[in-house]
Coordinates of C-alpha atoms in Angstrom, one line a residue:
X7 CA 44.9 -0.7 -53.0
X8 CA 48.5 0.8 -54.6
X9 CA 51.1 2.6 -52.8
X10 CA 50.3 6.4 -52.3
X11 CA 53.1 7.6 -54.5
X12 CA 53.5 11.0 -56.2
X13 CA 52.2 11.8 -59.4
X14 CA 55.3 12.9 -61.4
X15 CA 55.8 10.1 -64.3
X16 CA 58.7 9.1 -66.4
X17 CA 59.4 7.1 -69.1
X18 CA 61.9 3.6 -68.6
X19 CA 64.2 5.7 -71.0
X20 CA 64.6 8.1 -68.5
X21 CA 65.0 5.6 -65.4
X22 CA 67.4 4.0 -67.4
X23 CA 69.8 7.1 -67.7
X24 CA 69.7 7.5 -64.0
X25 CA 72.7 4.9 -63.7
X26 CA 75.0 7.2 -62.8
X27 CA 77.6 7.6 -59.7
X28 CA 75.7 10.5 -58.7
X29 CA 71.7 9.0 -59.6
X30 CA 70.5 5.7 -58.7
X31 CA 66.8 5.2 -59.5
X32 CA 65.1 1.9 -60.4
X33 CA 61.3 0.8 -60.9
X34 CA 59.2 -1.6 -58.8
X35 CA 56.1 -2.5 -59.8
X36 CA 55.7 0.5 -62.2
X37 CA 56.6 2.9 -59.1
X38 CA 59.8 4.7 -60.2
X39 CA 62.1 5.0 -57.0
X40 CA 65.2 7.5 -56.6
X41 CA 67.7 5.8 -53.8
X42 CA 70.2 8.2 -54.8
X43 CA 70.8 9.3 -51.0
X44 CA 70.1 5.9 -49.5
X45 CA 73.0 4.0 -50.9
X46 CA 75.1 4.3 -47.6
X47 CA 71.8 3.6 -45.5
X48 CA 71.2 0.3 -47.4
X49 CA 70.9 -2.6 -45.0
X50 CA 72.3 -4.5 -47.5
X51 CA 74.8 -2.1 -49.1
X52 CA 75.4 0.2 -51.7
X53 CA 76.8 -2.8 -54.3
X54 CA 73.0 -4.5 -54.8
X55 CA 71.4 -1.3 -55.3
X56 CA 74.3 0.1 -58.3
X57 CA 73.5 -3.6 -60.1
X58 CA 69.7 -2.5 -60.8
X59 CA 70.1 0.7 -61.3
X60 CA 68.3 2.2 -64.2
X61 CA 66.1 -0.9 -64.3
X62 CA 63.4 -2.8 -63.2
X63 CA 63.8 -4.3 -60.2
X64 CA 60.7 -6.0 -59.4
X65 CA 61.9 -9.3 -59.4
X66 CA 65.1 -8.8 -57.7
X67 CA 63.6 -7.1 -55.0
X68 CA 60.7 -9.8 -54.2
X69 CA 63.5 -12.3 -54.6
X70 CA 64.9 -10.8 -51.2
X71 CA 61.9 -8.4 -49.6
X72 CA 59.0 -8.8 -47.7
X73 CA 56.4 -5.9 -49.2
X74 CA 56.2 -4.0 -46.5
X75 CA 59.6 -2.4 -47.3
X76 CA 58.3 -0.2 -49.5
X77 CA 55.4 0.9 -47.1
X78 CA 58.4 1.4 -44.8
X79 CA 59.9 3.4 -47.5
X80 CA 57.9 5.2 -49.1
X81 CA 59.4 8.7 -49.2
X82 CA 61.7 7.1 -51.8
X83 CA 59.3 6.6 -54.4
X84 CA 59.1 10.0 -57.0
X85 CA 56.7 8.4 -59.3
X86 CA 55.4 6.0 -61.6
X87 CA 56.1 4.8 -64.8
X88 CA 54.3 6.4 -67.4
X89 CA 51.2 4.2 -68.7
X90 CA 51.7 1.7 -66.3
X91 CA 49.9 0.3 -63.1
X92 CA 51.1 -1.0 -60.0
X93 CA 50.0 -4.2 -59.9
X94 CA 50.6 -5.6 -56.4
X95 CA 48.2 -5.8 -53.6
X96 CA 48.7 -3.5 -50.7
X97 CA 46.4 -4.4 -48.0
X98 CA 44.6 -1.6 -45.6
X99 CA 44.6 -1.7 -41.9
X100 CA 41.7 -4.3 -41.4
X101 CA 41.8 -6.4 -44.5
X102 CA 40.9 -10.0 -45.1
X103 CA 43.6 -11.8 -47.5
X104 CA 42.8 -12.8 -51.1
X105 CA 45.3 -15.5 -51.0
X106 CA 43.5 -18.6 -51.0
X107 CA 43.3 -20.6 -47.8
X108 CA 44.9 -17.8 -45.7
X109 CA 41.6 -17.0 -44.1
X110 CA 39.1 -19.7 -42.7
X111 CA 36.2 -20.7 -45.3
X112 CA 33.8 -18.8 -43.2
X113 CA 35.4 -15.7 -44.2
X114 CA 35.2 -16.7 -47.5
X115 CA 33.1 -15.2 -49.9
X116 CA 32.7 -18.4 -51.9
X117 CA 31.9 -20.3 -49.1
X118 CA 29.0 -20.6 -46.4
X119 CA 29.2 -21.6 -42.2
X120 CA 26.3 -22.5 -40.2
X121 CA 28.1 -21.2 -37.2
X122 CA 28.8 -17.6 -38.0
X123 CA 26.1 -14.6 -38.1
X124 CA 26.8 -10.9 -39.1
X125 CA 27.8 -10.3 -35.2
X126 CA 30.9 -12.5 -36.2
X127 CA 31.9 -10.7 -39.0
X128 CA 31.3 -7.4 -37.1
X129 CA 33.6 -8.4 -34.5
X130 CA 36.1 -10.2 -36.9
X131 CA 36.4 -7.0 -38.6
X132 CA 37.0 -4.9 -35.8
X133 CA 39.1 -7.1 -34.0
X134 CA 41.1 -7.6 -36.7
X135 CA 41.1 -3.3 -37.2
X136 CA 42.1 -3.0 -33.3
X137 CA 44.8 -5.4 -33.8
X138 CA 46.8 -4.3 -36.2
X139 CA 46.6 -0.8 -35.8
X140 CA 47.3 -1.1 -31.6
X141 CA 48.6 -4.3 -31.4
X142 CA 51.0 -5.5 -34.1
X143 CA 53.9 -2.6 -33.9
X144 CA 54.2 -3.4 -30.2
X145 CA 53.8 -7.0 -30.3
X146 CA 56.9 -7.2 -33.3
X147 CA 58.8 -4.7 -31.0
X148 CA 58.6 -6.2 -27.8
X149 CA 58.8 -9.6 -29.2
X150 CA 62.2 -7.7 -30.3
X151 CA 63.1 -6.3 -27.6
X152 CA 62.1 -8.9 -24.6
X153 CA 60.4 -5.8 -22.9
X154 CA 57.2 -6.5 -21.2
X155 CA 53.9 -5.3 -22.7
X156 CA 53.1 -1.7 -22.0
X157 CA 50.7 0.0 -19.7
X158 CA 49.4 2.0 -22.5
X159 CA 48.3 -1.0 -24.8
X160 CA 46.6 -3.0 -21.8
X161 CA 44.5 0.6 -20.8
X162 CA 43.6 0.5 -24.4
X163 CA 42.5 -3.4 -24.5
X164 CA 40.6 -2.5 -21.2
X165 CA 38.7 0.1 -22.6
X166 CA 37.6 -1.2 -25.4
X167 CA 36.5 -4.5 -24.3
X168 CA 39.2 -6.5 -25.4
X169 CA 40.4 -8.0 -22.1
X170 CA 36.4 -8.6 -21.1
X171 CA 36.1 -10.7 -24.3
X172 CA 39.0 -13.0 -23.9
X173 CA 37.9 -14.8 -21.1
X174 CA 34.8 -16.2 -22.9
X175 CA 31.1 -15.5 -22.6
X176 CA 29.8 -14.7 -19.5
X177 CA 28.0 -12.0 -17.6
X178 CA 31.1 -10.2 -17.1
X179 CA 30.2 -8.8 -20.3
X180 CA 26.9 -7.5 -20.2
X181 CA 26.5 -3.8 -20.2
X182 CA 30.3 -3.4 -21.7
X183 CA 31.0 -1.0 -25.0
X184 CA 32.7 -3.9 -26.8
X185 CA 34.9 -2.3 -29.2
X186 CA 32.7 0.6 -30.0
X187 CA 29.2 -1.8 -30.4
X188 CA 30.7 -4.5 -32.4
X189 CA 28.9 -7.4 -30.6
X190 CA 26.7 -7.2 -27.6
X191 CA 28.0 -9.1 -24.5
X192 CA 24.7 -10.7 -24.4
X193 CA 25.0 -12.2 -27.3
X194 CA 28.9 -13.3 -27.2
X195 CA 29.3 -16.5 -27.9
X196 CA 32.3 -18.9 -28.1
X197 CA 32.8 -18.1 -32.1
X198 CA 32.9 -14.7 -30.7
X199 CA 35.8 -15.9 -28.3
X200 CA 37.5 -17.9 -31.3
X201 CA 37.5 -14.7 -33.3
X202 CA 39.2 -12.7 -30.9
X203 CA 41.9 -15.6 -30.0
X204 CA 42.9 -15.9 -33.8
X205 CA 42.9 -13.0 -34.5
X206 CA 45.1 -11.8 -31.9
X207 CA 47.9 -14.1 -33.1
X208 CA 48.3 -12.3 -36.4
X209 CA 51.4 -10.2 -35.5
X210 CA 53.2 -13.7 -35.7
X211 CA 54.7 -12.8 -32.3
X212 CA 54.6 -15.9 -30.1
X213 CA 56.4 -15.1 -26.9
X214 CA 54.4 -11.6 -26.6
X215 CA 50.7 -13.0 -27.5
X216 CA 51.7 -15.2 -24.2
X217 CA 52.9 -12.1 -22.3
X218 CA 50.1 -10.1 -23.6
X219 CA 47.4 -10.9 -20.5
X220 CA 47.9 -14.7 -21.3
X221 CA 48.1 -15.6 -17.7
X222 CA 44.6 -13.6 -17.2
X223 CA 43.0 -15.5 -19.9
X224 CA 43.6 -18.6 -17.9
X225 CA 43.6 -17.6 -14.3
X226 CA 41.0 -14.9 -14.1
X227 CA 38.5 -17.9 -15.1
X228 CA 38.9 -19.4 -11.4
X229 CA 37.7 -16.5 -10.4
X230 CA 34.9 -15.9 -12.6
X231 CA 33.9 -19.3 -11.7
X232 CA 34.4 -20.1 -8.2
X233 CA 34.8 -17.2 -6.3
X234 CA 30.9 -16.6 -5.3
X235 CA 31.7 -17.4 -1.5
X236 CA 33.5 -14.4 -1.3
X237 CA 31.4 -11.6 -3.9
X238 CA 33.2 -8.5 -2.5
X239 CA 36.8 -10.6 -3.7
X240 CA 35.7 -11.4 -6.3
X241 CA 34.1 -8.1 -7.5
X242 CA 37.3 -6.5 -6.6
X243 CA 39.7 -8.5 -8.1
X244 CA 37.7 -8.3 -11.6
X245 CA 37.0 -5.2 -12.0
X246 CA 41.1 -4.5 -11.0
X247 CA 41.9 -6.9 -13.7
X248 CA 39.3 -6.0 -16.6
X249 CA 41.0 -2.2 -16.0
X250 CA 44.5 -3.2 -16.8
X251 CA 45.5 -1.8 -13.0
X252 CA 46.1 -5.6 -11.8
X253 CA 47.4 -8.4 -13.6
X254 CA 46.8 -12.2 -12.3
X255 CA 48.2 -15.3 -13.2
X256 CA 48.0 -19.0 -13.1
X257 CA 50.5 -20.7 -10.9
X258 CA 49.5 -24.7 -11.0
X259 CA 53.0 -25.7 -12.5
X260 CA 55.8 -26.9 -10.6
X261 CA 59.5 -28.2 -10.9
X262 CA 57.8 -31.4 -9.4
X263 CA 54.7 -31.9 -10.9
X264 CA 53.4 -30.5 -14.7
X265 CA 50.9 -32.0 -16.5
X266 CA 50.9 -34.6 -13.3
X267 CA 48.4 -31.9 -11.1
X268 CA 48.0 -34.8 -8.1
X269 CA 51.4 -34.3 -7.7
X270 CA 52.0 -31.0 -6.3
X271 CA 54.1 -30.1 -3.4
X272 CA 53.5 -26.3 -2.4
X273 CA 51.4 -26.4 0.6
X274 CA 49.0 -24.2 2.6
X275 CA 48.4 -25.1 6.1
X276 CA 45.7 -23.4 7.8
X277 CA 46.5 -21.4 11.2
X278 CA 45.2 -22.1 14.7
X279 CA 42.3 -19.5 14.4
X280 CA 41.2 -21.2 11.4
X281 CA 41.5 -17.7 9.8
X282 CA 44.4 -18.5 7.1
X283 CA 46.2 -20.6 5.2
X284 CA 50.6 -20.8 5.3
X285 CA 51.6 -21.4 2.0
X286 CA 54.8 -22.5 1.2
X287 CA 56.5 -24.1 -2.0
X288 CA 57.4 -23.1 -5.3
X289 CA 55.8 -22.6 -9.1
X290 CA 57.9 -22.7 -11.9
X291 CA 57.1 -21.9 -15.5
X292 CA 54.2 -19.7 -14.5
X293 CA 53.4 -17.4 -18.0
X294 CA 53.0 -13.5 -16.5
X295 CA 53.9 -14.0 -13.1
X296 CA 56.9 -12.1 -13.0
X297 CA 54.6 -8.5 -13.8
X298 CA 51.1 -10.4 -11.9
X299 CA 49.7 -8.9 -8.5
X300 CA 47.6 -12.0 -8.3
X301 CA 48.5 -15.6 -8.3
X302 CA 45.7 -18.6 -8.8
X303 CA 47.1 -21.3 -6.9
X304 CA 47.0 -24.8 -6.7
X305 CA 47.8 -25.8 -3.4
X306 CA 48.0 -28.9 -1.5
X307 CA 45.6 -28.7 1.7
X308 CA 46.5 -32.2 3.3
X309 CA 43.4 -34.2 2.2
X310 CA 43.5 -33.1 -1.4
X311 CA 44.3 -30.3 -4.1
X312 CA 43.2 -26.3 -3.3
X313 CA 43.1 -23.5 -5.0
X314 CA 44.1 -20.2 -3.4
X315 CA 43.9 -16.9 -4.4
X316 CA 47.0 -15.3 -3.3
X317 CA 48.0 -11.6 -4.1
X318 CA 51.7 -9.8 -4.6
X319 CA 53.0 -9.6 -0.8
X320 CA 55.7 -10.8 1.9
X321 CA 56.8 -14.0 1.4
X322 CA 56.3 -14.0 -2.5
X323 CA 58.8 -13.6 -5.0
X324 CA 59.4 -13.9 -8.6
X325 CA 62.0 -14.3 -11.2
X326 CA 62.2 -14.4 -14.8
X327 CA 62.7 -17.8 -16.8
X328 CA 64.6 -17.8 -20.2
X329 CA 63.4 -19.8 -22.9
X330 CA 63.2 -20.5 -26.2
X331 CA 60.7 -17.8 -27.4
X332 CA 61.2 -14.2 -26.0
X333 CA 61.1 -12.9 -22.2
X334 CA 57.8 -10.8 -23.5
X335 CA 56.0 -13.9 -21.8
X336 CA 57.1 -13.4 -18.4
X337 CA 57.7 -16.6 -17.8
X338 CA 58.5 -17.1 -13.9
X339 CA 59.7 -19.1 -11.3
X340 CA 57.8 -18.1 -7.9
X341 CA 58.8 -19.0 -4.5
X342 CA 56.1 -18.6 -1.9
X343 CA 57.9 -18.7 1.5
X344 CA 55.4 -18.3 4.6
X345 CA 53.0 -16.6 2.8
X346 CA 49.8 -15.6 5.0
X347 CA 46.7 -16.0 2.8
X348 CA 42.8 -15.5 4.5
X349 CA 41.0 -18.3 4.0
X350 CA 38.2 -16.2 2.0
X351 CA 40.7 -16.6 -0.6
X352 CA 39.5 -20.0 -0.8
X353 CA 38.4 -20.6 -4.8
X354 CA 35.8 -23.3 -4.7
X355 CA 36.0 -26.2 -1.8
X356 CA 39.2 -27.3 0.1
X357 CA 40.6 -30.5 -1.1
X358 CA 38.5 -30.5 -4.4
X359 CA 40.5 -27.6 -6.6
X360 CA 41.0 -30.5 -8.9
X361 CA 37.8 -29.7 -10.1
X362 CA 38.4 -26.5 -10.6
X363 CA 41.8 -27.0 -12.3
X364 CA 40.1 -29.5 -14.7
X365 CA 37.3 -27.3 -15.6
X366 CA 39.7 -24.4 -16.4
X367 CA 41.7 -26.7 -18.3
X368 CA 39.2 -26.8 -21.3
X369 CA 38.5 -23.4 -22.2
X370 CA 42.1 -22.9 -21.5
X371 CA 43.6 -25.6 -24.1
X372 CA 40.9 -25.1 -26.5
X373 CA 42.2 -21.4 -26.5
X374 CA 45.4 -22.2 -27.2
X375 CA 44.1 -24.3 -30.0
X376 CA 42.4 -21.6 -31.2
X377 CA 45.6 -19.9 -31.8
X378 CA 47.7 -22.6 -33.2
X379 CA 45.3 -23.6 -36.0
X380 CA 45.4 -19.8 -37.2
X381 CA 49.4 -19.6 -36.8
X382 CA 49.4 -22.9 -39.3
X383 CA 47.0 -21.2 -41.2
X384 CA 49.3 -17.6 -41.6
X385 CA 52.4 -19.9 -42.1
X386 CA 50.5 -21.5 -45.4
X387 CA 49.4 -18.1 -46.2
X388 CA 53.0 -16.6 -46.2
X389 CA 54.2 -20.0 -47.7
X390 CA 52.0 -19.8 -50.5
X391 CA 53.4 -16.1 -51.3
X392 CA 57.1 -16.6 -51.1
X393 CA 56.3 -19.8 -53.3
X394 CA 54.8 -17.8 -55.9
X395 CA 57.5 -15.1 -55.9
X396 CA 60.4 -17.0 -55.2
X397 CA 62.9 -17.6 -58.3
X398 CA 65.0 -21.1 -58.1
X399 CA 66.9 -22.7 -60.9
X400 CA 65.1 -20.3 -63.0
X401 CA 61.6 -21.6 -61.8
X402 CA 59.0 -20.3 -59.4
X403 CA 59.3 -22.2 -56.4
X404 CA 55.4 -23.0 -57.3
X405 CA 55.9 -24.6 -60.5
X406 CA 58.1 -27.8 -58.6
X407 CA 55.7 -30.6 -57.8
X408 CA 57.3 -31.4 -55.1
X409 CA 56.8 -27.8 -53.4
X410 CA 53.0 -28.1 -54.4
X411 CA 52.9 -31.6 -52.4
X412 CA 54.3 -29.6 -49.1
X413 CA 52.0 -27.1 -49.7
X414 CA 48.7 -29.2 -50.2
X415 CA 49.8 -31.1 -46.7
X416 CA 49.9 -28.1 -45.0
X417 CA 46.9 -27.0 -46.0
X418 CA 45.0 -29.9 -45.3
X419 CA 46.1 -30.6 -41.9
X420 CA 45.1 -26.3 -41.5
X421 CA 42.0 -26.9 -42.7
X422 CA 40.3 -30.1 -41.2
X423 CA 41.6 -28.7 -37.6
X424 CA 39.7 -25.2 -38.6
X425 CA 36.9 -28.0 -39.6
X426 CA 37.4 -29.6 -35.8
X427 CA 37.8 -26.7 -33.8
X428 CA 34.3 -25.2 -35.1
X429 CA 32.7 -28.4 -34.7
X430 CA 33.9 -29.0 -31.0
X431 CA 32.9 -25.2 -30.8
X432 CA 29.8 -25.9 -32.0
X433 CA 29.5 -28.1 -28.7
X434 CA 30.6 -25.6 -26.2
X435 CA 27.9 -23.0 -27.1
X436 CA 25.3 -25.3 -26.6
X437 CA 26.4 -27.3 -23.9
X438 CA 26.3 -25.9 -20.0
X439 CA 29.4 -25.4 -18.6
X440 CA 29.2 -27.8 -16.0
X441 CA 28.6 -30.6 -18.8
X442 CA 31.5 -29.5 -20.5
X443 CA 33.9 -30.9 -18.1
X444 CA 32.3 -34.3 -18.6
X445 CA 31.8 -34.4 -22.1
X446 CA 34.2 -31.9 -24.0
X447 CA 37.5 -32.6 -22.1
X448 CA 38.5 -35.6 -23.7
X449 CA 37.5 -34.2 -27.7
X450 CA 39.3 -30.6 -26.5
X451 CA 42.0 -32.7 -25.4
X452 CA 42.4 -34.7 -28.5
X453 CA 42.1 -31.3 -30.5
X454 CA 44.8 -29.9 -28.5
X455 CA 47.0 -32.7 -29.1
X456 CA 46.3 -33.3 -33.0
X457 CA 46.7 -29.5 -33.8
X458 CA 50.3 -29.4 -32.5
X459 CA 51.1 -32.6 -34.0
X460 CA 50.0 -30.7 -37.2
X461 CA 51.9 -27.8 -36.2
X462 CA 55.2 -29.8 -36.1
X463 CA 54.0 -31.2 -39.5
X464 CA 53.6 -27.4 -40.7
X465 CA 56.3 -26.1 -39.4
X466 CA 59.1 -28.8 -40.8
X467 CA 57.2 -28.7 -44.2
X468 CA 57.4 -24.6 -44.1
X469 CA 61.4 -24.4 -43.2
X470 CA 61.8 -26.7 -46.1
X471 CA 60.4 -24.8 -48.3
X472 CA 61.6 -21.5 -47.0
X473 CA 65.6 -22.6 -46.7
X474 CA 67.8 -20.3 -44.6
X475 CA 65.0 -17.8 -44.3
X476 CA 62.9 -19.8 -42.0
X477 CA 65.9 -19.8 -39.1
X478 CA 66.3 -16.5 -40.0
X479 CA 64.4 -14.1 -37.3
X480 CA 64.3 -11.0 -39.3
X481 CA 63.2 -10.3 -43.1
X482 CA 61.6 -12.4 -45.3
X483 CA 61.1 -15.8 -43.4
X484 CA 60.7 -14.0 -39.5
X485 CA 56.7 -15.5 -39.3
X486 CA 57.9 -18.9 -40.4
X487 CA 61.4 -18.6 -37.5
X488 CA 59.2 -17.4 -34.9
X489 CA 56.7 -20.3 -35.6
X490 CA 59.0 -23.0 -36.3
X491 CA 60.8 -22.1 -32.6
X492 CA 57.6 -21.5 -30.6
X493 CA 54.9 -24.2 -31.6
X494 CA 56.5 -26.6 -29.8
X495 CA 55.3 -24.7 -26.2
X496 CA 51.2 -25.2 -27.6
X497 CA 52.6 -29.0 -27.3
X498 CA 53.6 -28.8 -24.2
X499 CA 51.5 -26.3 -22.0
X500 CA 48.2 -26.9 -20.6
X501 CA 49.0 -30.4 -21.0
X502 CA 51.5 -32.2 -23.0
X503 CA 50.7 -34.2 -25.7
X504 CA 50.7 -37.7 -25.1
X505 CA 49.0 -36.7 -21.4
X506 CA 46.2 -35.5 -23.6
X507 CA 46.3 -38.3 -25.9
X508 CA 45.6 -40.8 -22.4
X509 CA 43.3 -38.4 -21.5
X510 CA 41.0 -38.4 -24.5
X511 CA 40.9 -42.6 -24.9
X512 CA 40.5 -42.6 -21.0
X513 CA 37.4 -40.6 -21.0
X514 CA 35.6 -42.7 -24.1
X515 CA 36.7 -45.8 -21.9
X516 CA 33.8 -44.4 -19.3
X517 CA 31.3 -44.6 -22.1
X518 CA 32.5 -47.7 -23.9
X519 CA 29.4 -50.1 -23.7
X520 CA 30.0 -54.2 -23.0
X521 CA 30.1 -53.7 -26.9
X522 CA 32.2 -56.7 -28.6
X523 CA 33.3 -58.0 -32.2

């Protein structure tokens, strides 16, 4: 669709008189613009707007702007050129690209999926809709900004579904007004979940999709899971959660043990009466826990690993963690010092919360792989434009071979992990969930570890190409900065990558048969 301009036309004659001290107007793409008042409001000052006045500007302009400028501008434009079209896309609030490979093949016209049914595409649709309208301006704020996610957007995810449907099928759903009917939770499915995870990365904000309910995504799960011994907790705490009230978190993490879980040192000692546990120790690292009123914790029981639900109280506190991608996340360090827990806090059995640790692990890495394949696939989509529309040495930055070779690696490694990740999918929706454990954790594991090998591939091919822009947080290049700084946490939470790697070959050593050459 064209920008809504205003009807008025003029000839390029007449554009071209406005080159005066007093009128500055200029075309792009056949919209006539009058900047006349906005010289001294330039970001990049009045000199580059004087040396095209009076003519068409196109060009120059894509040489330097993203085309949301001119959405942001828009009270600028007086008209169009007379006889003339625009001739640039300008995509509506719920759009799928036309650029080739930005969207996966199932949302392809072209092409066909065996996986995907109009209940997909309803939800893809809407998702997509609810995120950028609600989601995008505050993500590329706050990602901005550092300022945690608002009140307001969470009470909007909660009633509309959105915070049900990101922790995976389940019955938790049933019964709930998914964004106004556009799947029923009885038939969710984990293609339903993949939607939702890509399609919340979109706003290319990497430190807020963590701080947006990330730590809920892979905490609540323990509770969903193993918290039947206690019903009236666990009824509580979800329905606290799903209504954005409470916010919960997943504190495994410490400064003495990451992806090495048998190692951990915070410990919970139960009391005399039997009737609690003392925990002590600290987390560090912990994604939401410095806004979270609940805290799913492994623990160390004396005869093995525990996991304990503790909430927000005396004994617990939290501070924020800088890093490399913005304080959005919440990362936290969390001392727990004395802290009195009841022992009907208890998630599964004491000294076996490695098993529930390792059966959240999958849904929670193969989430997060769910989200890196579609950030490589929006940096290849933006790549692809600013190739096409970027003038070097008096070339597109297309028509160099050598730019077409980055770009063809790129999109391979995007599309064979798409390929991957609905395969392994695939799996997941018809295996049971205790089987999953056994089967899927090694292939999710390698999955998780080969997509953010690609995404280091991606990421050093797209800087290349994109030159000062891509270190550049703002402007032209700010999906390809943000992505370039931030893939390198997928690599390195849930499970680093050569810890992955072990685990993948370790668990096909269990089936290997007394096979030999």
């Amino acid at each position: 669709m064209p920008l809504q301009v205003p009807s008025k036309t003029f000839t390029r004659d007449e554009v071209a008189k406005n080159n005066t001290e007093d009128s500055t107007w200029f075309i792009i793409d056949a919209v006539v613009y009058d900047v006349s008042d906005f010289l001294d409001a330039h970001p990049g000052g009045e000199a580059v707007l004087r040396q095209v006045a009076g003519t068409d500007a196109t060009v120059a302009f894509y040489n330097l702007h993203r085309h949301e400028v001119l959405q942001k501008y828009a009270d600028l434009a007086i008209g169009t050129v007379a006889g003339e079209k625009q001739s640039i896309i300008t995509p509506e609030i719920g759009d799928l690209s036309p650029v080739p490979y930005a969207e996966p093949l199932w949302l392809t016209p072209q092409f066909k999926s065996p996986y995907f049914n109009d209940s997909h595409r309803r939800l893809q649709r809407a998702m997509r809709e609810f995120t950028e309208r609600h989601i995008a301006p505050e993500a590329l704020e706050k990602e901005r900004s550092g300022e945690l996610v608002g009140q307001d957007l969470i009470d909007k995810m909660a009633a509309a579904g959105v915070l049900h449907m990101r922790m995976g099928p389940g019955k938790h759903l049933h019964g709930v007004n998914l964004l106004d009917g556009a799947v029923d939770g009885k038939e969710f499915d984990y293609f339903h979940d993949m939607i939702c995870s890509q399609e919340g990365v979109r706003p290319a904000a990497r430190g807020f999709q963590d701080g947006n309910m990330a730590g809920m995504v892979i905490g609540l799960t323990c509770v969903l899971n193993f918290g039947d011994k206690n019903p009236a907790l666990k009824k509580r705490v979800t329905e606290e959660v799903f209504s954005g009230k409470k916010k919960i978190c997943l504190a495994i993490t410490e400064a003495f043990a990451g992806s090495d879980v048998a190692g951990l040192r915070t410990t919970a000692k139960k009391t005399p009466d039997g009737k609690h546990y003392i925990v002590n120790g600290t987390k560090k690292w912990i994604t939401n826990g410095v806004f979270s009123d609940y805290f799913v914790t492994g623990v160390n029981t004396g005869k093995g690993l525990s996991v304990l639900l503790i909430p927000r109280g005396e004994g617990v506190e939290t501070k924020a963690i800088k890093t490399s991608y913005s304080p959005v996340a919440g990362t936290t360090y969390i001392t727990f010092d004395n802290v009195k827990v009841p022992v009907e806090n208890l998630l599964g059995e004491e000294n076996k919360g490695i098993y529930v640790i390792l059966s959240n692990f999958n849904h929670e890495r193969w989430t997060m792989t769910c989200a890196t394949v579609r950030y490589m696939r929006l940096v290849v989509e933006e790549s692809l434009k600013w190739a096409h529309q970027r003038l070097v040495f008096g070339k597109r930055l297309i028509d160099q071979p050598v730019i077409r070779q980055k770009l063809a690696k790129m999109i391979a490694l995007c599309e064979s992990h798409q390929s991957w990740l609905e395969t392994v999918t695939y799996q997941m929706c018809n295996m049971k969930y205790s089987d999953q454990a056994k089967h899927l954790g090694g292939p999710i594991a390698l999955l998780k570890m080969s997509s953010t090998r690609a995404a280091h591939e991606i990421a050093d091919e797209a800087v290349q190409i994109w030159g000062g822009r891509g270190l550049t947080q703002t402007g032209m290049g700010r999906v390809i900065e943000n992505f370039n700084r931030t893939y390198k946490f997928d690599s390195i939470l849930g499970g680093a990558e050569e810890v992955l790697g072990d685990l993948g070959v370790r668990q096909a050593m269990k089936f290997m048969p007394k096979s030999v050459l």
